[in-house]
Coordinates of C-alpha atoms in Angstrom, one line a residue:
Chain A
X22 CA -29.8 -29.2 -12.6
X23 CA -32.7 -26.7 -12.4
X24 CA -31.4 -23.5 -10.7
X25 CA -34.5 -23.4 -8.5
X26 CA -33.9 -26.9 -7.0
X27 CA -30.9 -26.5 -4.7
X28 CA -31.2 -27.1 -0.9
X29 CA -29.4 -23.9 0.1
X30 CA -28.7 -20.5 -1.5
X31 CA -25.8 -18.1 -0.7
X32 CA -26.1 -14.5 -1.8
X33 CA -23.4 -12.0 -1.9
X34 CA -24.7 -8.6 -0.6
X35 CA -23.1 -5.6 -2.5
X36 CA -23.9 -5.8 -6.2
X37 CA -26.1 -8.9 -5.8
X38 CA -28.8 -8.1 -3.2
X39 CA -28.3 -4.4 -2.8
X40 CA -26.5 -1.3 -4.0
X41 CA -25.9 1.4 -1.5
X42 CA -29.0 1.6 0.6
X43 CA -31.3 0.0 -2.0
X44 CA -32.3 -3.6 -2.6
X45 CA -32.1 -4.7 -6.2
X46 CA -35.1 -5.6 -8.2
X47 CA -36.7 -9.0 -7.5
X48 CA -34.7 -9.7 -4.3
X49 CA -37.6 -9.6 -1.8
X50 CA -39.7 -11.8 -4.0
X51 CA -36.9 -14.3 -4.6
X52 CA -36.0 -14.6 -1.0
X53 CA -39.7 -15.0 -0.1
X54 CA -40.1 -17.8 -2.6
X55 CA -37.0 -19.6 -1.2
X56 CA -38.5 -19.4 2.3
X57 CA -41.9 -20.7 1.1
X58 CA -40.0 -23.7 -0.4
X59 CA -38.1 -24.1 2.9
X60 CA -34.6 -23.5 1.5
X61 CA -31.7 -22.4 3.5
X62 CA -30.6 -18.8 2.8
X63 CA -27.3 -17.3 3.7
X64 CA -26.1 -13.8 2.9
X65 CA -22.3 -13.5 2.5
X66 CA -20.2 -10.3 2.5
X67 CA -16.5 -9.4 2.6
X68 CA -17.3 -6.4 4.8
X69 CA -14.8 -5.6 7.5
X70 CA -16.9 -2.9 9.0
X71 CA -20.1 -4.9 9.7
X72 CA -21.1 -7.5 12.2
X73 CA -23.9 -9.9 11.2
X74 CA -26.2 -7.9 13.5
X75 CA -25.3 -4.7 11.6
X76 CA -26.2 -6.4 8.3
X77 CA -29.4 -7.8 9.7
X78 CA -30.5 -4.3 10.7
X79 CA -29.4 -2.8 7.4
X80 CA -31.3 -5.4 5.4
X81 CA -34.4 -5.1 7.6
X82 CA -34.3 -1.3 7.1
X83 CA -34.4 -1.8 3.4
X84 CA -37.3 -4.2 3.7
X85 CA -35.7 -7.7 3.8
X86 CA -36.2 -9.5 7.1
X87 CA -33.7 -12.2 8.0
X88 CA -32.0 -13.7 11.0
X89 CA -28.5 -13.0 12.3
X90 CA -27.7 -16.7 11.6
X91 CA -28.4 -16.1 8.0
X92 CA -25.5 -13.6 7.6
X93 CA -21.8 -14.1 7.4
X94 CA -19.4 -11.1 7.3
X95 CA -15.6 -11.3 6.8
X96 CA -15.2 -9.5 10.1
X97 CA -17.3 -12.1 11.9
X98 CA -15.3 -14.9 10.2
X99 CA -12.1 -13.2 11.4
X100 CA -13.3 -13.3 15.0
X101 CA -14.2 -16.9 14.6
X102 CA -10.9 -17.7 13.0
X103 CA -8.9 -16.3 15.9
X104 CA -11.2 -17.9 18.5
X105 CA -10.9 -21.3 16.9
X106 CA -7.5 -21.5 15.3
X107 CA -5.4 -19.0 17.3
X108 CA -6.8 -19.0 20.9
X109 CA -3.5 -17.7 22.3
X110 CA -3.4 -14.7 19.9
X111 CA -3.1 -11.1 21.1
X112 CA -4.5 -9.2 18.2
X113 CA -3.6 -5.6 17.3
X114 CA -6.3 -4.1 15.2
X115 CA -5.9 -1.7 12.2
X116 CA -9.5 -0.8 11.4
X117 CA -12.7 0.9 12.5
X118 CA -14.1 0.7 16.0
X119 CA -16.5 -2.1 15.1
X120 CA -13.6 -4.5 14.7
X121 CA -12.9 -4.3 18.4
X122 CA -16.6 -5.0 19.2
X123 CA -16.6 -8.1 17.0
X124 CA -13.4 -9.4 18.4
X125 CA -14.7 -9.0 22.0
X126 CA -18.0 -10.8 21.0
X127 CA -16.0 -13.6 19.5
X128 CA -13.8 -13.9 22.6
X129 CA -10.6 -12.8 21.0
X130 CA -7.9 -11.0 23.0
X131 CA -7.2 -7.6 21.6
X132 CA -4.1 -5.6 22.5
X133 CA -3.5 -1.9 22.0
X134 CA 0.2 -2.4 22.4
X135 CA 2.0 -3.1 19.1
X136 CA 5.0 -4.4 21.1
X137 CA 3.1 -7.3 22.5
X138 CA 0.9 -8.3 19.5
X139 CA 1.1 -11.7 18.0
X140 CA -1.0 -10.7 15.0
X141 CA -2.1 -7.5 13.2
X142 CA -5.6 -7.8 11.9
X143 CA -6.3 -5.3 9.1
X144 CA -9.7 -4.1 7.8
X145 CA -11.0 -1.2 5.9
X146 CA -10.6 1.9 7.9
X147 CA -12.2 5.2 7.0
X148 CA -10.2 6.8 9.7
X149 CA -6.8 5.4 8.6
X150 CA -3.9 7.6 9.1
X151 CA -0.1 7.7 9.3
X152 CA 0.1 7.1 13.0
X153 CA -1.9 3.9 12.5
X154 CA 0.4 2.9 9.7
X155 CA 3.4 3.5 12.1
X156 CA 1.9 1.4 14.9
X157 CA 0.8 -1.5 12.6
X158 CA 4.3 -1.5 11.0
X159 CA 6.0 -1.6 14.4
X160 CA 3.9 -4.6 15.4
X161 CA 4.7 -6.4 12.2
X162 CA 8.4 -5.6 12.3
X163 CA 8.5 -7.1 15.8
X164 CA 7.2 -10.3 14.4
X165 CA 3.4 -10.0 14.6
X166 CA 1.7 -11.8 11.6
X167 CA -0.3 -9.7 9.2
X168 CA -3.9 -11.0 8.6
X169 CA -6.3 -9.3 6.2
X170 CA -10.0 -9.3 6.8
X171 CA -10.6 -9.3 3.1
X172 CA -8.6 -9.0 -0.1
X173 CA -10.8 -6.2 -1.7
X174 CA -8.8 -3.2 -3.1
X175 CA -12.0 -1.1 -3.2
X176 CA -15.5 -1.1 -2.0
X177 CA -18.2 -0.1 -4.4
X178 CA -20.4 2.9 -3.3
X179 CA -23.0 4.8 -5.2
X180 CA -21.1 6.7 -7.9
X181 CA -17.8 4.9 -7.6
X182 CA -15.5 3.3 -5.1
X183 CA -13.7 3.9 -1.8
X184 CA -10.5 2.3 -0.8
X185 CA -11.0 -1.0 1.0
X186 CA -8.9 -3.3 3.2
X187 CA -6.3 -4.3 0.6
X188 CA -5.1 -0.7 0.0
X189 CA -4.3 -0.5 3.7
X190 CA -2.7 -4.0 3.8
X191 CA -0.3 -3.0 1.0
X192 CA 0.8 0.1 2.8
X193 CA 1.5 -2.0 5.9
X194 CA 3.2 -4.8 4.0
X195 CA 5.5 -2.2 2.3
X196 CA 6.5 -0.4 5.5
X197 CA 7.0 -3.7 7.4
X198 CA 8.9 -5.4 4.7
X199 CA 6.6 -8.5 4.9
X200 CA 3.5 -10.0 3.4
X201 CA 0.0 -10.7 4.7
X202 CA 0.1 -14.4 5.8
X203 CA -3.6 -15.0 5.7
X204 CA -6.7 -13.5 4.0
X205 CA -10.0 -14.3 5.7
X206 CA -12.7 -13.0 3.3
X207 CA -13.9 -14.5 0.0
X208 CA -12.5 -16.3 -1.9
X209 CA -10.5 -17.8 1.0
X210 CA -11.1 -21.5 1.9
X211 CA -11.5 -20.4 5.5
X212 CA -14.5 -18.2 4.6
X213 CA -15.9 -21.1 2.5
X214 CA -15.6 -23.6 5.4
X215 CA -17.4 -21.2 7.7
X216 CA -20.2 -20.7 5.1
X217 CA -20.6 -24.5 4.6
X218 CA -20.7 -25.1 8.3
X219 CA -23.6 -22.6 8.6
X220 CA -25.3 -24.0 5.5
X221 CA -25.3 -27.5 7.0
X222 CA -25.7 -29.0 3.5
X223 CA -23.1 -30.7 1.3
X224 CA -21.6 -28.1 -1.1
X225 CA -23.0 -29.8 -4.2
X226 CA -26.5 -29.0 -2.9
X227 CA -25.6 -25.3 -2.4
X228 CA -25.8 -22.5 -5.0
X229 CA -23.4 -19.5 -4.5
X230 CA -24.8 -16.4 -6.2
X231 CA -22.7 -13.3 -6.6
X232 CA -21.6 -10.5 -8.9
X233 CA -17.9 -10.9 -8.7
X234 CA -16.1 -13.7 -10.5
X235 CA -12.8 -13.4 -8.6
X236 CA -14.4 -13.6 -5.1
X237 CA -17.9 -15.1 -5.1
X238 CA -17.7 -17.4 -8.1
X239 CA -14.1 -18.5 -7.5
X240 CA -14.9 -19.4 -3.9
X241 CA -18.0 -21.3 -4.8
X242 CA -16.2 -23.2 -7.6
X243 CA -13.3 -24.0 -5.3
X244 CA -15.3 -25.4 -2.5
X245 CA -17.6 -27.5 -4.6
X246 CA -20.7 -25.4 -4.7
X247 CA -22.6 -24.7 -7.8
X248 CA -22.3 -21.0 -8.8
X249 CA -24.4 -18.3 -10.5
X250 CA -23.1 -14.9 -11.7
X251 CA -25.6 -12.0 -11.6
X252 CA -24.9 -9.1 -13.9
X253 CA -26.1 -6.4 -11.5
X254 CA -22.7 -5.6 -10.0
X255 CA -19.0 -5.7 -11.0
X256 CA -18.4 -8.6 -13.4
X257 CA -19.7 -8.8 -17.0
X258 CA -20.3 -11.6 -19.5
X259 CA -17.0 -10.5 -21.2
X260 CA -15.1 -11.0 -17.9
X261 CA -16.0 -14.7 -17.8
X262 CA -13.7 -15.5 -20.8
X263 CA -11.1 -13.0 -19.8
X264 CA -10.7 -14.1 -16.2
X265 CA -11.3 -17.8 -17.0
X266 CA -13.5 -18.2 -14.0
X267 CA -16.7 -20.1 -15.1
X268 CA -20.0 -19.8 -13.3
X269 CA -22.5 -22.6 -13.7
X270 CA -25.3 -20.0 -14.4
X271 CA -25.5 -16.4 -15.5
X272 CA -28.5 -14.3 -14.5
X273 CA -29.4 -10.8 -15.5
X274 CA -30.6 -10.3 -11.9
X275 CA -31.8 -12.2 -8.9
X276 CA -35.4 -11.9 -10.3
X277 CA -34.4 -14.5 -12.9
X278 CA -33.8 -17.2 -10.3
X279 CA -37.3 -18.5 -10.7
X280 CA -38.0 -17.1 -14.2
X281 CA -35.2 -18.8 -16.0
Chain B
X512 CA 42.4 4.2 -9.2
X513 CA 43.2 5.8 -5.9
X514 CA 39.9 6.5 -4.1
X515 CA 41.2 10.0 -3.2
X516 CA 41.9 11.1 -6.8
X517 CA 38.4 11.6 -8.3
X518 CA 37.3 15.0 -9.6
X519 CA 33.9 14.9 -7.9
X520 CA 32.4 13.1 -4.9
X521 CA 28.7 12.4 -4.3
X522 CA 27.6 11.6 -0.8
X523 CA 24.3 10.1 0.3
X524 CA 23.0 11.8 3.5
X525 CA 21.2 9.4 5.8
X526 CA 23.5 6.5 6.9
X527 CA 26.5 8.0 5.1
X528 CA 27.0 11.6 6.3
X529 CA 24.6 11.6 9.2
X530 CA 22.2 9.6 11.3
X531 CA 19.3 11.5 12.9
X532 CA 20.7 14.9 13.9
X533 CA 24.3 13.8 14.2
X534 CA 27.1 13.9 11.6
X535 CA 29.0 10.6 11.4
X536 CA 32.6 10.4 12.5
X537 CA 35.2 11.8 10.0
X538 CA 32.7 13.6 7.8
X539 CA 33.7 17.2 8.6
X540 CA 37.4 16.3 8.1
X541 CA 36.8 14.4 4.9
X542 CA 34.7 17.2 3.3
X543 CA 37.3 19.8 4.5
X544 CA 40.1 17.8 2.8
X545 CA 38.1 17.5 -0.4
X546 CA 37.5 21.3 -0.5
X547 CA 41.2 21.9 0.2
X548 CA 41.9 19.8 -2.9
X549 CA 39.3 21.7 -4.9
X550 CA 37.1 18.7 -5.6
X551 CA 33.4 19.1 -6.4
X552 CA 31.2 17.8 -3.6
X553 CA 27.5 16.9 -4.0
X554 CA 25.1 15.6 -1.3
X555 CA 22.3 13.4 -2.6
X556 CA 19.2 12.4 -0.7
X557 CA 15.9 10.6 -1.6
X558 CA 14.0 12.8 0.8
X559 CA 10.6 13.9 -0.3
X560 CA 10.2 16.3 2.6
X561 CA 13.3 18.5 2.2
X562 CA 14.3 21.1 -0.3
X563 CA 18.0 21.7 -0.9
X564 CA 17.7 24.8 1.4
X565 CA 16.2 22.7 4.2
X566 CA 19.1 20.3 3.9
X567 CA 21.7 23.1 3.8
X568 CA 20.4 24.5 7.1
X569 CA 20.2 21.1 8.6
X570 CA 23.8 20.3 7.7
X571 CA 25.0 23.7 8.8
X572 CA 23.2 23.2 12.1
X573 CA 25.2 20.0 12.6
X574 CA 28.4 21.7 11.8
X575 CA 28.9 21.1 8.0
X576 CA 28.8 24.2 5.9
X577 CA 27.8 23.8 2.2
X578 CA 26.0 25.6 -0.6
X579 CA 22.5 24.9 -1.8
X580 CA 24.0 24.0 -5.2
X581 CA 25.8 21.2 -3.4
X582 CA 22.6 19.4 -2.5
X583 CA 20.1 17.4 -4.5
X584 CA 16.9 16.1 -2.9
X585 CA 14.4 13.8 -4.7
X586 CA 11.7 16.4 -4.0
X587 CA 13.8 19.0 -5.9
X588 CA 14.4 16.6 -8.8
X589 CA 10.7 16.0 -8.9
X590 CA 10.1 19.7 -9.4
X591 CA 12.7 19.9 -12.0
X592 CA 11.3 16.8 -13.7
X593 CA 7.9 18.4 -14.2
X594 CA 9.3 21.8 -15.1
X595 CA 11.5 20.3 -17.8
X596 CA 9.7 17.2 -19.1
X597 CA 6.0 17.9 -18.4
X598 CA 5.5 21.7 -18.6
X599 CA 1.7 21.3 -19.2
X600 CA 1.2 19.1 -16.1
X601 CA -1.3 20.0 -13.4
X602 CA 0.0 18.1 -10.5
X603 CA -2.1 16.8 -7.5
X604 CA 0.1 16.4 -4.5
X605 CA 0.0 13.6 -1.9
X606 CA 2.6 14.6 0.6
X607 CA 3.6 17.2 3.2
X608 CA 3.2 21.0 2.9
X609 CA 6.8 21.4 1.7
X610 CA 6.0 19.6 -1.6
X611 CA 3.8 22.5 -2.6
X612 CA 6.5 25.0 -1.7
X613 CA 9.1 23.1 -3.9
X614 CA 6.7 22.7 -6.8
X615 CA 6.0 26.5 -6.7
X616 CA 9.7 27.3 -6.6
X617 CA 10.3 25.0 -9.5
X618 CA 7.4 26.6 -11.5
X619 CA 5.2 23.6 -11.5
X620 CA 1.4 24.0 -11.7
X621 CA -0.2 22.4 -8.7
X622 CA -3.9 21.7 -8.5
X623 CA -6.0 20.9 -5.4
X624 CA -8.7 19.3 -7.6
X625 CA -8.3 15.6 -8.2
X626 CA -10.7 15.8 -11.1
X627 CA -8.5 18.1 -13.2
X628 CA -5.1 16.6 -12.3
X629 CA -2.8 15.2 -15.0
X630 CA -0.4 13.6 -12.5
X631 CA -0.4 12.6 -8.8
X632 CA 2.9 13.2 -7.2
X633 CA 3.4 11.1 -4.1
X634 CA 5.9 11.6 -1.3
X635 CA 6.3 10.6 2.3
X636 CA 3.5 12.2 4.3
X637 CA 3.5 12.1 8.1
X638 CA -0.1 13.5 7.9
X639 CA -1.3 10.9 5.5
X640 CA -4.9 9.8 6.1
X641 CA -7.9 8.0 4.5
X642 CA -9.3 11.2 2.9
X643 CA -6.0 11.8 1.1
X644 CA -6.1 8.2 -0.1
X645 CA -9.6 8.7 -1.4
X646 CA -8.7 12.0 -3.3
X647 CA -5.4 10.6 -4.7
X648 CA -7.3 7.4 -5.8
X649 CA -10.0 9.5 -7.5
X650 CA -7.4 11.5 -9.5
X651 CA -5.6 8.3 -10.6
X652 CA -8.9 6.6 -11.5
X653 CA -9.7 9.6 -13.7
X654 CA -6.5 9.0 -15.6
X655 CA -3.9 11.1 -13.7
X656 CA -0.5 9.4 -13.8
X657 CA 1.1 8.3 -10.6
X658 CA 4.6 9.5 -9.9
X659 CA 6.6 8.6 -6.8
X660 CA 9.2 11.0 -5.4
X661 CA 11.2 8.1 -4.2
X662 CA 11.0 4.3 -4.0
X663 CA 11.9 4.0 -0.3
X664 CA 9.6 1.7 1.8
X665 CA 10.9 3.2 5.0
X666 CA 13.0 6.1 6.2
X667 CA 15.6 5.2 8.9
X668 CA 15.2 7.3 12.1
X669 CA 17.1 6.9 15.4
X670 CA 15.9 3.6 16.9
X671 CA 14.2 2.2 13.8
X672 CA 12.1 3.2 10.8
X673 CA 9.1 5.2 9.8
X674 CA 7.0 4.5 6.7
X675 CA 8.3 6.4 3.6
X676 CA 6.9 7.2 0.2
X677 CA 6.6 3.7 -1.2
X678 CA 4.1 2.6 1.5
X679 CA 1.8 5.4 0.5
X680 CA 2.3 4.7 -3.2
X681 CA 1.3 1.1 -2.7
X682 CA -2.0 2.1 -1.0
X683 CA -2.8 4.4 -3.9
X684 CA -1.8 1.9 -6.5
X685 CA -4.1 -0.7 -4.9
X686 CA -7.1 1.6 -4.6
X687 CA -6.6 3.0 -8.1
X688 CA -6.0 -0.3 -9.8
X689 CA -2.9 1.1 -11.5
X690 CA 0.9 1.4 -11.0
X691 CA 3.3 4.2 -10.5
X692 CA 4.6 5.2 -14.0
X693 CA 7.7 6.9 -12.8
X694 CA 10.0 6.9 -9.8
X695 CA 12.1 10.0 -9.4
X696 CA 14.5 9.3 -6.6
X697 CA 17.7 7.1 -6.5
X698 CA 18.3 4.8 -8.3
X699 CA 16.3 6.2 -11.2
X700 CA 18.2 7.4 -14.3
X701 CA 16.4 10.7 -14.0
X702 CA 17.9 11.4 -10.6
X703 CA 21.4 10.3 -11.9
X704 CA 21.1 12.7 -14.9
X705 CA 20.3 15.6 -12.6
X706 CA 23.2 14.7 -10.4
X707 CA 25.6 14.5 -13.3
X708 CA 24.4 17.8 -14.7
X709 CA 25.2 19.4 -11.4
X710 CA 28.6 17.7 -11.0
X711 CA 29.7 18.9 -14.4
X712 CA 32.3 16.1 -14.7
X713 CA 32.1 13.0 -16.8
X714 CA 30.7 10.1 -14.7
X715 CA 34.0 8.1 -14.7
X716 CA 35.6 11.0 -12.8
X717 CA 32.9 10.9 -10.1
X718 CA 32.7 8.7 -7.0
X719 CA 29.3 7.9 -5.6
X720 CA 29.5 7.1 -1.9
X721 CA 26.5 5.7 -0.1
X722 CA 25.3 3.2 2.5
X723 CA 22.6 1.4 0.4
X724 CA 23.5 -1.0 -2.4
X725 CA 20.1 -0.9 -4.1
X726 CA 19.8 2.9 -4.3
X727 CA 23.2 4.6 -4.0
X728 CA 25.5 2.0 -5.4
X729 CA 23.1 0.7 -8.1
X730 CA 22.5 4.2 -9.4
X731 CA 26.2 5.0 -9.4
X732 CA 27.0 1.7 -11.3
X733 CA 24.3 2.3 -13.8
X734 CA 25.3 5.8 -14.8
X735 CA 29.0 5.0 -15.1
X736 CA 30.3 6.5 -11.9
X737 CA 32.7 4.7 -9.6
X738 CA 31.1 3.7 -6.4
X739 CA 32.0 3.2 -2.7
X740 CA 29.8 1.5 -0.1
X741 CA 30.2 2.8 3.5
X742 CA 29.2 0.4 6.3
X743 CA 27.8 3.1 8.6
X744 CA 24.2 2.6 7.4
X745 CA 21.9 -0.1 5.9
X746 CA 23.9 -2.4 3.7
X747 CA 26.5 -4.8 5.0
X748 CA 29.5 -6.7 3.4
X749 CA 27.3 -9.8 3.3
X750 CA 24.6 -7.9 1.3
X751 CA 27.0 -7.4 -1.5
X752 CA 27.1 -11.0 -2.5
X753 CA 23.4 -11.6 -1.7
X754 CA 22.2 -8.6 -3.8
X755 CA 24.8 -8.9 -6.5
X756 CA 25.4 -5.2 -6.6
X757 CA 29.1 -4.6 -6.5
X758 CA 30.6 -1.4 -5.2
X759 CA 34.1 -0.4 -6.4
X760 CA 35.3 0.3 -2.9
X761 CA 34.0 -0.7 0.6
X762 CA 34.8 1.7 3.5
X763 CA 34.1 1.3 7.2
X764 CA 33.3 5.0 7.4
X765 CA 33.8 8.2 5.5
X766 CA 36.9 8.8 7.7
X767 CA 38.6 6.0 5.6
X768 CA 38.4 8.0 2.4
X769 CA 41.8 9.5 2.9
X770 CA 43.2 6.7 5.2
X771 CA 42.7 3.7 2.9

């Protein structure tokens, strides 16, 4: 099938659409062409520190206009998970202040008391410290279930990486003597379901475009989307054989979507 | 062999000799009886936040007099490891201030620059935070080798637990995409060697007494000491079958050493 002829296109953000505060080459033109052809566009990120509105503003600021309903963040999906699947939950948060904002917007009951929490939701936290580790551990040791916003060990930033959610999850798991029961972000089926719901097209008519085999491409493959790896981020052509995760297409950059 | 007839006796501290700031029942009398019989006594702890001198003062304050040469801490063994085995190391520390003091006393070169570190030594750190995670990760990603002072996920305190070294190690491993290459504390062979050096008796003449099967008893069994589990701390009689780590003796408390 011609890569330009799907009904809907999902784009990962970091490494696919942007790096740091810069859009990658060809992104604006590619998205404009998709809109001209009336295709559904959805931007997907595993971020645990951004709401869809945060991402919309960030993209707009870089020169890419889009709607809030064209963006899915793992933090948003976490809120929607609890609201839909665990309406009785009282969630203790280990993460940045924005997590509380998203949970409130999603109608999730948040508790500041580890003793009464039913779940501990863990995200990346650039203000993480020992006291937060103690309190999260205490909640988990009292039976609260550990949920990770995403499974990313690090987050790429210009010049390298910073520790992401999974590093904090591992500290908590170790102290609590337990394991995270659920991971929300890509490549989880829960994230895929939420994306497909928003796309409103059958998966086989959707193309998932991303730079990471083990999150973007794996999730797309698992949920029946077609997939395209772009080489502007983490994974390389050599990784495809090594990791045995096969994308349907390989693109040097998003600019190649209509020039292939 | 009669449990009272060994040449040398090693005692774990937390859960065996003391809990919190209190000596356990029978400890003072048992140690006094061993001294009267001229037996070598050694106190062993996996603490990464105490030097032998710290422990000596702590024990004295609780009413148990002993010498600095009768105490081995995992922090001390870490210093002695680097001084002996890695004399060229420049060690970046993730831990509390006392770690730097111990390394300096042991003659180990410490660096505050993650870019020039050859090793990252990780201990329990009640002031751990995201910035320390970032800097430790950076050192490890540049090739510095991760070394853990001890493998303890938590440290027992009155009323529960607080996160110990291994929780911090797991966060660093995850962010750095690597694994700790060496663990110094019990049950490591390095710790056992250091204990046997200090005991100055062949292992078969030494009795290792502790409350944890997977650290105290495992280490004793592996290095050829005889072992005794006391039931005043973490492990129970039921754990013996479950964990398949067999102590030579089981004591309700240290008071039973001469009353068995």
